[in-house]
Amino acid sequence: MENTTHPHTPAQRGAALTAGVSLLLMAAIAGLGYGWIHGMLVVQDDAAATAANLRSASGWFRAEIFGWLLILICDAAAAWALYVFFEPVHRGGSLLGAWLRLTYTALLGTAIAALVAALLLAGQAGPLPGAAGSNAALVKLALDAFDLIWSIGLVVFGLHLLTLGLLALRAASMPRWIGFLLLLASFGYIVVHSLRILLPEGTEALGLLEAILAVPMAAGELGLALWLLARGGKETAPRTVTRPEAVS
C-alpha cells in the first residue's frame, strides 16, 4: 500500500486557509474589475471611444487598477501558502509551482503598468482632433500591451495549475477530482492563451473554444479554494493506492 500523506498541523491549516481566501478574493475582484469595469470602459475596435471612456470615467478605471494591485498581493500570498501546503507531498514540485506562480505575478505586475500608462495617456488627450486621435491610438496600444503580457502570464499560470494538479493527485488526503479539475483548467489556460498570443486578431473558433473552456478554467481554482477552506489541513481518511504484490 502506498499512502502519500499530508500532515495535519496548525501550519498546514493556516496555509490552506490563506490560499483558499486568497483564491476566492482574486476571483471576486477579477470578476468585478476585469469582467465588469474593463468590459464597460473598453470598446473593441473603437480606440477613440475607449480613450473617451477612460477620460470621463477615470475613477472607475483607477478602481480597476487598484483591484489588480490587490490581486497581485493575493497571488503572492497564494504562491507562498500553496508551497507550504503541498511541500510535504513533494518539495521539488511544490517549489516549482510557487516559482511559476510568482513568475506569473511578475508578468501581471508588468501588465498593470500598461494599464497605468493607458490611464495617463487618456487623461492627456488634447482639444485638437489630431492630438486626441493620436492619444487614442496610444491608449489602444497600451491596452493591447496589457492583453498580450497578461496572456503570456496566463500561459505560465496554466503551467502552475498543471503542477498543482499533479501534486493534488499525489496527495492521499485530497480527492482525485480536484487534481483532475486543475489539470483540465491548466489545459484551458495554456491552449486558449497560447492561441491568443499567436492569433492576436482572434477568430470565431477561438472565441467558441474559450467559451467552452471558460467553466473548467474557472472551476479548477475555485474547486481547490473551496476544498482548502473546508478540509485543507484537517484530519481526513487518506486515499490509498494498492500496488500488486511482487511474485516471488
Short mmCIF file of C-alpha atoms in Angstrom, two decimals:
data_model
loop_
_atom_site.label_atom_id
_atom_site.label_comp_id
_atom_site.label_asym_id
_atom_site.label_seq_id
_atom_site.Cartn_x
_atom_site.Cartn_y
_atom_site.Cartn_z
CA MET A 1 0.00 0.00 0.00
CA GLU A 2 1.30 3.47 -0.93
CA ASN A 3 -0.02 6.41 1.03
CA THR A 4 1.27 9.91 0.26
CA THR A 5 0.12 11.52 3.49
CA HIS A 6 -0.35 15.14 4.39
CA PRO A 7 0.49 16.42 7.89
CA HIS A 8 -2.42 17.90 9.80
CA THR A 9 -0.87 20.75 11.78
CA PRO A 10 -1.85 24.34 12.57
CA ALA A 11 0.69 25.50 9.95
CA GLN A 12 -0.92 23.34 7.27
CA ARG A 13 -4.40 24.50 8.22
CA GLY A 14 -3.24 28.13 8.22
CA ALA A 15 -1.67 27.71 4.79
CA ALA A 16 -4.86 26.11 3.46
CA LEU A 17 -7.00 28.98 4.79
CA THR A 18 -4.63 31.63 3.43
CA ALA A 19 -4.60 30.02 -0.01
CA GLY A 20 -8.37 29.45 -0.06
CA VAL A 21 -9.23 33.02 0.97
CA SER A 22 -6.68 34.47 -1.48
CA LEU A 23 -8.03 32.43 -4.40
CA LEU A 24 -11.64 33.41 -3.70
CA LEU A 25 -10.76 37.09 -3.24
CA MET A 26 -8.89 37.11 -6.56
CA ALA A 27 -11.85 35.54 -8.36
CA ALA A 28 -14.28 38.11 -6.91
CA ILE A 29 -12.03 41.11 -7.62
CA ALA A 30 -11.21 39.95 -11.16
CA GLY A 31 -14.89 39.44 -11.89
CA LEU A 32 -15.68 42.98 -10.75
CA GLY A 33 -12.62 44.74 -12.15
CA TYR A 34 -12.00 42.95 -15.44
CA GLY A 35 -15.37 41.34 -16.04
CA TRP A 36 -17.44 44.46 -15.34
CA ILE A 37 -15.40 47.70 -15.25
CA HIS A 38 -12.94 46.79 -18.02
CA GLY A 39 -15.71 45.43 -20.21
CA MET A 40 -17.77 48.57 -19.61
CA LEU A 41 -14.99 51.05 -20.49
CA VAL A 42 -13.03 49.31 -23.26
CA VAL A 43 -14.86 49.38 -26.61
CA GLN A 44 -13.46 46.80 -29.00
CA ASP A 45 -12.26 48.24 -32.35
CA ASP A 46 -13.02 51.84 -31.26
CA ALA A 47 -9.90 53.48 -29.83
CA ALA A 48 -11.46 56.96 -29.68
CA ALA A 49 -14.49 55.77 -27.70
CA THR A 50 -12.26 53.79 -25.34
CA ALA A 51 -10.00 56.78 -24.70
CA ALA A 52 -13.05 58.98 -24.10
CA ASN A 53 -14.47 56.44 -21.63
CA LEU A 54 -11.20 56.24 -19.70
CA ARG A 55 -11.02 60.02 -19.56
CA SER A 56 -14.64 60.57 -18.47
CA ALA A 57 -14.77 57.61 -16.06
CA SER A 58 -11.18 57.65 -14.81
CA GLY A 59 -12.36 56.91 -11.27
CA TRP A 60 -13.75 53.56 -12.37
CA PHE A 61 -10.57 52.75 -14.29
CA ARG A 62 -8.47 53.65 -11.25
CA ALA A 63 -10.66 51.30 -9.21
CA GLU A 64 -9.92 48.52 -11.71
CA ILE A 65 -6.17 49.18 -11.44
CA PHE A 66 -6.42 49.15 -7.63
CA GLY A 67 -8.24 45.81 -7.89
CA TRP A 68 -5.39 44.40 -9.96
CA LEU A 69 -2.92 45.52 -7.30
CA LEU A 70 -4.97 43.64 -4.68
CA ILE A 71 -4.90 40.58 -6.95
CA LEU A 72 -1.12 40.94 -7.19
CA ILE A 73 -0.83 40.80 -3.38
CA CYS A 74 -3.23 37.84 -3.17
CA ASP A 75 -1.24 36.00 -5.85
CA ALA A 76 1.98 36.37 -3.87
CA ALA A 77 0.20 35.16 -0.71
CA ALA A 78 -1.30 32.20 -2.58
CA ALA A 79 2.11 31.24 -4.01
CA TRP A 80 3.59 31.06 -0.51
CA ALA A 81 0.57 29.31 1.07
CA LEU A 82 0.28 26.68 -1.68
CA TYR A 83 4.01 25.97 -1.38
CA VAL A 84 3.66 25.41 2.37
CA PHE A 85 0.56 23.25 1.91
CA PHE A 86 1.96 20.99 -0.83
CA GLU A 87 5.58 20.92 0.35
CA PRO A 88 5.08 17.69 2.40
CA VAL A 89 3.67 15.98 -0.72
CA HIS A 90 6.67 16.76 -2.91
CA ARG A 91 9.06 19.58 -2.06
CA GLY A 92 10.51 20.00 -5.54
CA GLY A 93 7.11 20.06 -7.24
CA SER A 94 5.73 22.48 -4.67
CA LEU A 95 8.71 24.79 -5.14
CA LEU A 96 8.31 24.68 -8.92
CA GLY A 97 4.62 25.55 -8.57
CA ALA A 98 5.45 28.52 -6.32
CA TRP A 99 8.06 29.89 -8.74
CA LEU A 100 5.69 29.52 -11.69
CA ARG A 101 3.01 31.47 -9.84
CA LEU A 102 5.49 34.18 -8.82
CA THR A 103 6.64 34.42 -12.44
CA TYR A 104 3.01 34.89 -13.46
CA THR A 105 2.66 37.52 -10.73
CA ALA A 106 5.67 39.44 -12.07
CA LEU A 107 4.18 39.39 -15.59
CA LEU A 108 0.84 40.57 -14.19
CA GLY A 109 2.63 43.47 -12.49
CA THR A 110 4.13 44.44 -15.85
CA ALA A 111 0.67 44.25 -17.44
CA ILE A 112 -0.75 46.51 -14.72
CA ALA A 113 1.91 49.10 -15.62
CA ALA A 114 0.43 49.12 -19.14
CA LEU A 115 -2.99 49.94 -17.65
CA VAL A 116 -1.45 52.84 -15.72
CA ALA A 117 0.09 54.08 -18.98
CA ALA A 118 -3.33 53.86 -20.68
CA LEU A 119 -4.89 55.90 -17.87
CA LEU A 120 -2.22 58.63 -18.11
CA LEU A 121 -2.41 58.78 -21.90
CA ALA A 122 -6.20 59.01 -21.89
CA GLY A 123 -6.04 61.92 -19.45
CA GLN A 124 -3.71 63.83 -21.77
CA ALA A 125 -5.97 63.79 -24.84
CA GLY A 126 -5.74 67.27 -26.32
CA PRO A 127 -8.51 69.54 -27.64
CA LEU A 128 -7.39 69.19 -31.27
CA PRO A 129 -8.82 66.25 -33.24
CA GLY A 130 -5.34 65.20 -34.38
CA ALA A 131 -3.97 65.16 -30.82
CA ALA A 132 -6.99 63.33 -29.45
CA GLY A 133 -6.77 60.73 -32.22
CA SER A 134 -3.06 60.27 -31.64
CA ASN A 135 -3.55 59.74 -27.93
CA ALA A 136 -6.43 57.34 -28.58
CA ALA A 137 -4.09 55.19 -30.66
CA LEU A 138 -1.53 55.21 -27.86
CA VAL A 139 -4.22 54.26 -25.33
CA LYS A 140 -5.19 51.31 -27.53
CA LEU A 141 -1.52 50.33 -27.82
CA ALA A 142 -1.18 50.32 -24.01
CA LEU A 143 -4.36 48.25 -23.61
CA ASP A 144 -3.17 45.80 -26.28
CA ALA A 145 0.13 45.52 -24.38
CA PHE A 146 -1.84 44.67 -21.23
CA ASP A 147 -3.74 41.92 -23.04
CA LEU A 148 -0.59 40.44 -24.61
CA ILE A 149 1.51 40.47 -21.42
CA TRP A 150 -1.36 39.07 -19.37
CA SER A 151 -1.91 36.27 -21.90
CA ILE A 152 1.79 35.37 -21.69
CA GLY A 153 1.43 35.33 -17.91
CA LEU A 154 -1.66 33.12 -18.10
CA VAL A 155 0.25 30.51 -20.12
CA VAL A 156 2.73 30.41 -17.22
CA PHE A 157 -0.25 30.31 -14.84
CA GLY A 158 -1.54 27.27 -16.71
CA LEU A 159 1.78 25.53 -16.06
CA HIS A 160 1.38 26.42 -12.38
CA LEU A 161 -2.06 24.76 -12.35
CA LEU A 162 -0.57 21.71 -14.10
CA THR A 163 1.94 21.39 -11.25
CA LEU A 164 -0.80 21.79 -8.63
CA GLY A 165 -2.94 19.17 -10.36
CA LEU A 166 -0.14 16.61 -10.28
CA LEU A 167 0.55 17.40 -6.63
CA ALA A 168 -3.15 17.06 -5.77
CA LEU A 169 -3.30 13.66 -7.46
CA ARG A 170 -0.23 12.59 -5.48
CA ALA A 171 -1.63 13.75 -2.12
CA ALA A 172 -3.56 10.91 -0.49
CA SER A 173 -5.58 13.30 1.67
CA MET A 174 -7.09 15.12 -1.33
CA PRO A 175 -9.92 13.83 -3.52
CA ARG A 176 -8.86 12.99 -7.04
CA TRP A 177 -11.49 15.23 -8.64
CA ILE A 178 -9.55 18.31 -7.52
CA GLY A 179 -6.43 17.12 -9.33
CA PHE A 180 -8.40 16.37 -12.50
CA LEU A 181 -10.14 19.76 -12.38
CA LEU A 182 -6.80 21.51 -12.02
CA LEU A 183 -5.33 19.56 -14.95
CA LEU A 184 -8.35 20.45 -17.10
CA ALA A 185 -8.06 24.11 -16.10
CA SER A 186 -4.34 24.11 -16.92
CA PHE A 187 -5.10 22.73 -20.39
CA GLY A 188 -7.66 25.51 -20.93
CA TYR A 189 -5.33 28.32 -19.88
CA ILE A 190 -2.36 27.05 -21.88
CA VAL A 191 -4.32 26.39 -25.09
CA VAL A 192 -6.55 29.49 -25.07
CA HIS A 193 -3.84 32.00 -24.22
CA SER A 194 -1.23 30.42 -26.46
CA LEU A 195 -3.69 30.87 -29.32
CA ARG A 196 -4.39 34.46 -28.21
CA ILE A 197 -0.67 35.20 -28.45
CA LEU A 198 -0.31 33.51 -31.85
CA LEU A 199 -3.60 34.87 -33.25
CA PRO A 200 -3.85 38.45 -31.92
CA GLU A 201 -6.80 39.32 -34.18
CA GLY A 202 -8.73 36.33 -32.86
CA THR A 203 -11.16 34.09 -34.72
CA GLU A 204 -14.70 32.85 -34.18
CA ALA A 205 -13.28 29.40 -33.47
CA LEU A 206 -11.03 30.82 -30.72
CA GLY A 207 -13.96 32.64 -29.15
CA LEU A 208 -16.01 29.44 -29.20
CA LEU A 209 -13.14 27.44 -27.70
CA GLU A 210 -12.70 29.99 -24.92
CA ALA A 211 -16.44 29.91 -24.17
CA ILE A 212 -16.35 26.09 -23.97
CA LEU A 213 -13.31 26.04 -21.68
CA ALA A 214 -14.37 29.00 -19.51
CA VAL A 215 -16.22 26.85 -16.95
CA PRO A 216 -13.47 24.24 -16.39
CA MET A 217 -10.85 27.03 -16.34
CA ALA A 218 -12.73 28.73 -13.50
CA ALA A 219 -13.72 25.50 -11.74
CA GLY A 220 -10.14 24.33 -11.20
CA GLU A 221 -9.00 27.05 -8.80
CA LEU A 222 -12.46 27.60 -7.31
CA GLY A 223 -12.81 23.90 -6.52
CA LEU A 224 -9.36 23.89 -4.93
CA ALA A 225 -10.16 27.06 -2.94
CA LEU A 226 -13.41 25.69 -1.53
CA TRP A 227 -11.81 22.37 -0.58
CA LEU A 228 -8.88 24.15 1.11
CA LEU A 229 -11.28 26.25 3.18
CA ALA A 230 -13.47 23.30 4.13
CA ARG A 231 -10.99 20.44 4.52
CA GLY A 232 -7.41 21.60 3.89
CA GLY A 233 -5.08 20.74 6.77
CA LYS A 234 -7.79 18.85 8.65
CA GLU A 235 -7.67 15.17 9.54
CA THR A 236 -9.15 13.08 6.70
CA ALA A 237 -9.20 9.45 5.74
CA PRO A 238 -6.19 9.10 3.41
CA ARG A 239 -6.66 7.91 -0.14
CA THR A 240 -4.55 4.83 -0.75
CA VAL A 241 -3.19 3.25 -3.88
CA THR A 242 -2.88 -0.52 -3.91
CA ARG A 243 0.07 -1.94 -5.77
CA PRO A 244 0.15 -5.61 -6.87
CA GLU A 245 2.30 -7.85 -4.71
CA ALA A 246 5.60 -8.91 -6.22
CA VAL A 247 5.66 -12.54 -7.38
CA SER A 248 8.41 -14.49 -5.68
#
